mmCIF file with all atom_site columns, C-alpha atoms in Angstrom:
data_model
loop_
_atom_site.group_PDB
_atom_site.id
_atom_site.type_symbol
_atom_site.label_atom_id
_atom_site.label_alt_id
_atom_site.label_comp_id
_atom_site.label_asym_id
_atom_site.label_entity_id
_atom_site.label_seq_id
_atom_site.pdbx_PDB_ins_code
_atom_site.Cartn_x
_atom_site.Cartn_y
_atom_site.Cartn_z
_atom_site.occupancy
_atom_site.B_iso_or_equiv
_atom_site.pdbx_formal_charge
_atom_site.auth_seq_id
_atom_site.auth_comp_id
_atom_site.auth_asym_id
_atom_site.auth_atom_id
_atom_site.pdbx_PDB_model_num
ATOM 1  C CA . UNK A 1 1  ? 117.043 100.575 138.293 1.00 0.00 ? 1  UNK A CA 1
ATOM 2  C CA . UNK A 1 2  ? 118.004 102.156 134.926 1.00 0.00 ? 2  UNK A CA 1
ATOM 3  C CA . UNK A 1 3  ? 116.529 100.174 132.259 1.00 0.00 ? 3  UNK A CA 1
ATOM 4  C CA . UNK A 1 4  ? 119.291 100.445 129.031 1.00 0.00 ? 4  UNK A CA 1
ATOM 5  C CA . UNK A 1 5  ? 117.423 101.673 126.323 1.00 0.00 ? 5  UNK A CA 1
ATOM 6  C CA . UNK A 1 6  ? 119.264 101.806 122.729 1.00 0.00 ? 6  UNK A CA 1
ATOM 7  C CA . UNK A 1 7  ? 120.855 105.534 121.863 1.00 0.00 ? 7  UNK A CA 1
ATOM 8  C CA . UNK A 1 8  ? 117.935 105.906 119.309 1.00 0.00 ? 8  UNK A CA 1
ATOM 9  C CA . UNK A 1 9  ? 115.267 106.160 122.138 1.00 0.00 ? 9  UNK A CA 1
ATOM 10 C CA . UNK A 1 10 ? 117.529 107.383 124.654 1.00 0.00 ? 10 UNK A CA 1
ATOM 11 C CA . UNK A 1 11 ? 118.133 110.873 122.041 1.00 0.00 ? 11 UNK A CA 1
ATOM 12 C CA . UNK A 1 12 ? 114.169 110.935 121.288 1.00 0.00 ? 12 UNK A CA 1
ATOM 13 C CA . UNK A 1 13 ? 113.383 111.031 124.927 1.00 0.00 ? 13 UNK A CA 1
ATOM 14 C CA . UNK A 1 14 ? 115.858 113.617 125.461 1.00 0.00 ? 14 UNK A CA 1
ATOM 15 C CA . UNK A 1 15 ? 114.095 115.725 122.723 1.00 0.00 ? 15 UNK A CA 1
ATOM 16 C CA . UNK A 1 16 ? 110.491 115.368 124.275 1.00 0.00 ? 16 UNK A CA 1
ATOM 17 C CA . UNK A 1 17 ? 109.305 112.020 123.145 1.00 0.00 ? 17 UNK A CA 1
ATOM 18 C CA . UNK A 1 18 ? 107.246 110.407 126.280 1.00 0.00 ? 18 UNK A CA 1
ATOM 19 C CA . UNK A 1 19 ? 106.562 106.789 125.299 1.00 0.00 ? 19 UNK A CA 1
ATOM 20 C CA . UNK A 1 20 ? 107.978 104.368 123.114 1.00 0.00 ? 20 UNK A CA 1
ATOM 21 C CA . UNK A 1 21 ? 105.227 104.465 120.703 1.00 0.00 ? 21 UNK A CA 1
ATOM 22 C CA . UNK A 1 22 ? 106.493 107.691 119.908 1.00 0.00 ? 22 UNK A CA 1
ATOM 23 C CA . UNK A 1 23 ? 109.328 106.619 118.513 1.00 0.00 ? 23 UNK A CA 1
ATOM 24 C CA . UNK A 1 24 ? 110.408 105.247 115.060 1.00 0.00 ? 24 UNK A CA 1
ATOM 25 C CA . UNK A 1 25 ? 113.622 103.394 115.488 1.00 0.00 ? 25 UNK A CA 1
ATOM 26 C CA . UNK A 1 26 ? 114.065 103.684 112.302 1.00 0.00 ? 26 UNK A CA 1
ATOM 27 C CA . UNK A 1 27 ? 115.328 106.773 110.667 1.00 0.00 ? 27 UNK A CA 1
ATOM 28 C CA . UNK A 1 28 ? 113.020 108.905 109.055 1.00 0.00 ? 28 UNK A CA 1
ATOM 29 C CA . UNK A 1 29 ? 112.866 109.475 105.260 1.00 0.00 ? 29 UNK A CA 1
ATOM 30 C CA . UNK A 1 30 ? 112.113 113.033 103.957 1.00 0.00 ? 30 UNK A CA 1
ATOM 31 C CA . UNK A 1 31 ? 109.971 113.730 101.205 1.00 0.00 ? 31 UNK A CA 1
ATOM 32 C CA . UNK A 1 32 ? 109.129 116.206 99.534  1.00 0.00 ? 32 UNK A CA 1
ATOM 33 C CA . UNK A 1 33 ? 105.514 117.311 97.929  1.00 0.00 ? 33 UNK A CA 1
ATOM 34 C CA . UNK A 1 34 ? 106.491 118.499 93.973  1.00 0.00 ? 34 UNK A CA 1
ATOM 35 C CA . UNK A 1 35 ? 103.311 120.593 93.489  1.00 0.00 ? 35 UNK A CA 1
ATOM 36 C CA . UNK A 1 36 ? 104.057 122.987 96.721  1.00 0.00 ? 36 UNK A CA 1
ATOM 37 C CA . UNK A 1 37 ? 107.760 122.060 97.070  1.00 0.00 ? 37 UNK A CA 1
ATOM 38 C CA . UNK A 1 38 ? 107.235 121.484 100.693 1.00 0.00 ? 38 UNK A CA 1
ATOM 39 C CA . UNK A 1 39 ? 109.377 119.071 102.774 1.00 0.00 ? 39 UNK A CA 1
ATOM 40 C CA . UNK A 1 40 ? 108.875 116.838 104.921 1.00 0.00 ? 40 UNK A CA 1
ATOM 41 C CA . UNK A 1 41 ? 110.767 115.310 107.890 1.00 0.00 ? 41 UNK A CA 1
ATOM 42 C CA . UNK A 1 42 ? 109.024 112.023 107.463 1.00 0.00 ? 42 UNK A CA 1
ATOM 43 C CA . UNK A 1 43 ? 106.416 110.284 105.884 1.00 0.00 ? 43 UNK A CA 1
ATOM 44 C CA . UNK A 1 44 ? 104.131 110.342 108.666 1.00 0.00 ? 44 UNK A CA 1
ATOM 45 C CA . UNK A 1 45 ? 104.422 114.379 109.132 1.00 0.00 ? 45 UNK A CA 1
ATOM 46 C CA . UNK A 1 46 ? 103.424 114.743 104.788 1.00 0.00 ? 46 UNK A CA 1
ATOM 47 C CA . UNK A 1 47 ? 100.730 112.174 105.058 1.00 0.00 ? 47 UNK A CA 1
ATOM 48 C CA . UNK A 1 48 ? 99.062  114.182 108.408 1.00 0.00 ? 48 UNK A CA 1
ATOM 49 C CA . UNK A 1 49 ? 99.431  117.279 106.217 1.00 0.00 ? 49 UNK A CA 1
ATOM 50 C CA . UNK A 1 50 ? 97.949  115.365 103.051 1.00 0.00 ? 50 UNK A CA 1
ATOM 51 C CA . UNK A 1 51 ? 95.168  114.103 104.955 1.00 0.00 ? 51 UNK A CA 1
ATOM 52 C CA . UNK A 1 52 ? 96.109  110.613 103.564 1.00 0.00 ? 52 UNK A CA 1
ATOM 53 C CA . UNK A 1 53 ? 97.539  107.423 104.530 1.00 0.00 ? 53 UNK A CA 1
ATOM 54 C CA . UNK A 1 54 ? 101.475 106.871 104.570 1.00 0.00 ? 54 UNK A CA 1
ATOM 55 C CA . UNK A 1 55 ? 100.973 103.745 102.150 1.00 0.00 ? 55 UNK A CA 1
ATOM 56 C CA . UNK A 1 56 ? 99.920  106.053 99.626  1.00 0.00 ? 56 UNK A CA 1
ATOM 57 C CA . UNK A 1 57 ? 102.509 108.605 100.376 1.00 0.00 ? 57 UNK A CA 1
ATOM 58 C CA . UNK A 1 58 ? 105.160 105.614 99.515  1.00 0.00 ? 58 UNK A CA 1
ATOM 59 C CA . UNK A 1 59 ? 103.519 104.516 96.795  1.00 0.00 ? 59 UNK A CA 1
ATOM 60 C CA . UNK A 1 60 ? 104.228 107.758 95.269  1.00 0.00 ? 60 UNK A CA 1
ATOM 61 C CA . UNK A 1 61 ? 107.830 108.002 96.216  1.00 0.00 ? 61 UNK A CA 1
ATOM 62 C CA . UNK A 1 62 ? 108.172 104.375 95.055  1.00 0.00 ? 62 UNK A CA 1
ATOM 63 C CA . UNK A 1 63 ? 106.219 104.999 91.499  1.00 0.00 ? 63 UNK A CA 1
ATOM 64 C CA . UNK A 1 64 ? 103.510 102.903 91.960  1.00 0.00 ? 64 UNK A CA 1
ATOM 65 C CA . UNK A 1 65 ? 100.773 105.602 92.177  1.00 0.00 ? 65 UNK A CA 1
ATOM 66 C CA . UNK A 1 66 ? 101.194 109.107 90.345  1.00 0.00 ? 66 UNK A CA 1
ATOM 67 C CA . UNK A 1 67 ? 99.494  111.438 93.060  1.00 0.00 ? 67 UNK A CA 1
ATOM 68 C CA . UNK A 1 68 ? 98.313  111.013 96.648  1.00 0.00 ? 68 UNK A CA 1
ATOM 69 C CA . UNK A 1 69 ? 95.566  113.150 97.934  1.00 0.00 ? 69 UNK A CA 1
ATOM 70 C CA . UNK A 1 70 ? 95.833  115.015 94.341  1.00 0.00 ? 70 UNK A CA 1
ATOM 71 C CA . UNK A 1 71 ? 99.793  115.952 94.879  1.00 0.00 ? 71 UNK A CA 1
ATOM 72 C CA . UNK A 1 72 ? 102.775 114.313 93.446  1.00 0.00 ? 72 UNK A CA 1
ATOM 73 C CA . UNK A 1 73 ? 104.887 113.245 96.132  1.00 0.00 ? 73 UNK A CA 1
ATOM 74 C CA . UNK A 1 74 ? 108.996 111.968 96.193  1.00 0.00 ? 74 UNK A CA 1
ATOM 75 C CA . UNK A 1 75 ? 111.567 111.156 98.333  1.00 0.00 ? 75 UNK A CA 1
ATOM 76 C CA . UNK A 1 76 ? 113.603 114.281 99.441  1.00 0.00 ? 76 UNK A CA 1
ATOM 77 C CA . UNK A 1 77 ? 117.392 114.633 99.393  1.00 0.00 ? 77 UNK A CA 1
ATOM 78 C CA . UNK A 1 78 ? 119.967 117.224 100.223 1.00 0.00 ? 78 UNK A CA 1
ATOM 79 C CA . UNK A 1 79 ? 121.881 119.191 98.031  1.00 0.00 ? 79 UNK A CA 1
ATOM 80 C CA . UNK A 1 80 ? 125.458 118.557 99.538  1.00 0.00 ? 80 UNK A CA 1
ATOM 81 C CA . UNK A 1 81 ? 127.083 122.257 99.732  1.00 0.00 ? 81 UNK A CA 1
ATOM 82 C CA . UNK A 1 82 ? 130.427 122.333 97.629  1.00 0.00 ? 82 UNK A CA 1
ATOM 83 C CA . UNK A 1 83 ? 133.291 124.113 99.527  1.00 0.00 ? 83 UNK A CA 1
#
């Protein structure tokens, strides 16, 4: 019996995910850390490299703190290329 999981977690799987937990069904934000210029492909990925939590990575982005583990943090988006 194939259980009918939503294309979200059907694509994850497909890419190596194993369980559920695994999986944001939302769609990741990137950020980017202003002091090193590094980005991110989600919250979770800058605050492991941080060594803080994601709250205070957000709080950052959002303006509500100025650093989080002593870097300046903000959301990240991509030039769009001109043709």
């Amino acid at each position: 019996v194939e259980i009918p999981y939503n294309d979200n977690l059907k694509d994850a799987f497909k890419n190596g995910a194993t369980t559920s937990r695994k999986v944001s069904m939302k769609k990741c934000v990137k950020v980017r850390c202003v002091d090193t210029g590094m980005v991110f492909d989600s919250v979770s990925e800058a605050a492991r490299y941080a060594g803080v939590s994601k709250t205070a990575i957000y709080f950052c982005c959002q303006g509500k703190n100025a650093t989080s583990g002593k870097l300046r943090w903000e959301y990240y988006k991509e030039k769009e290329v001109e043709e």
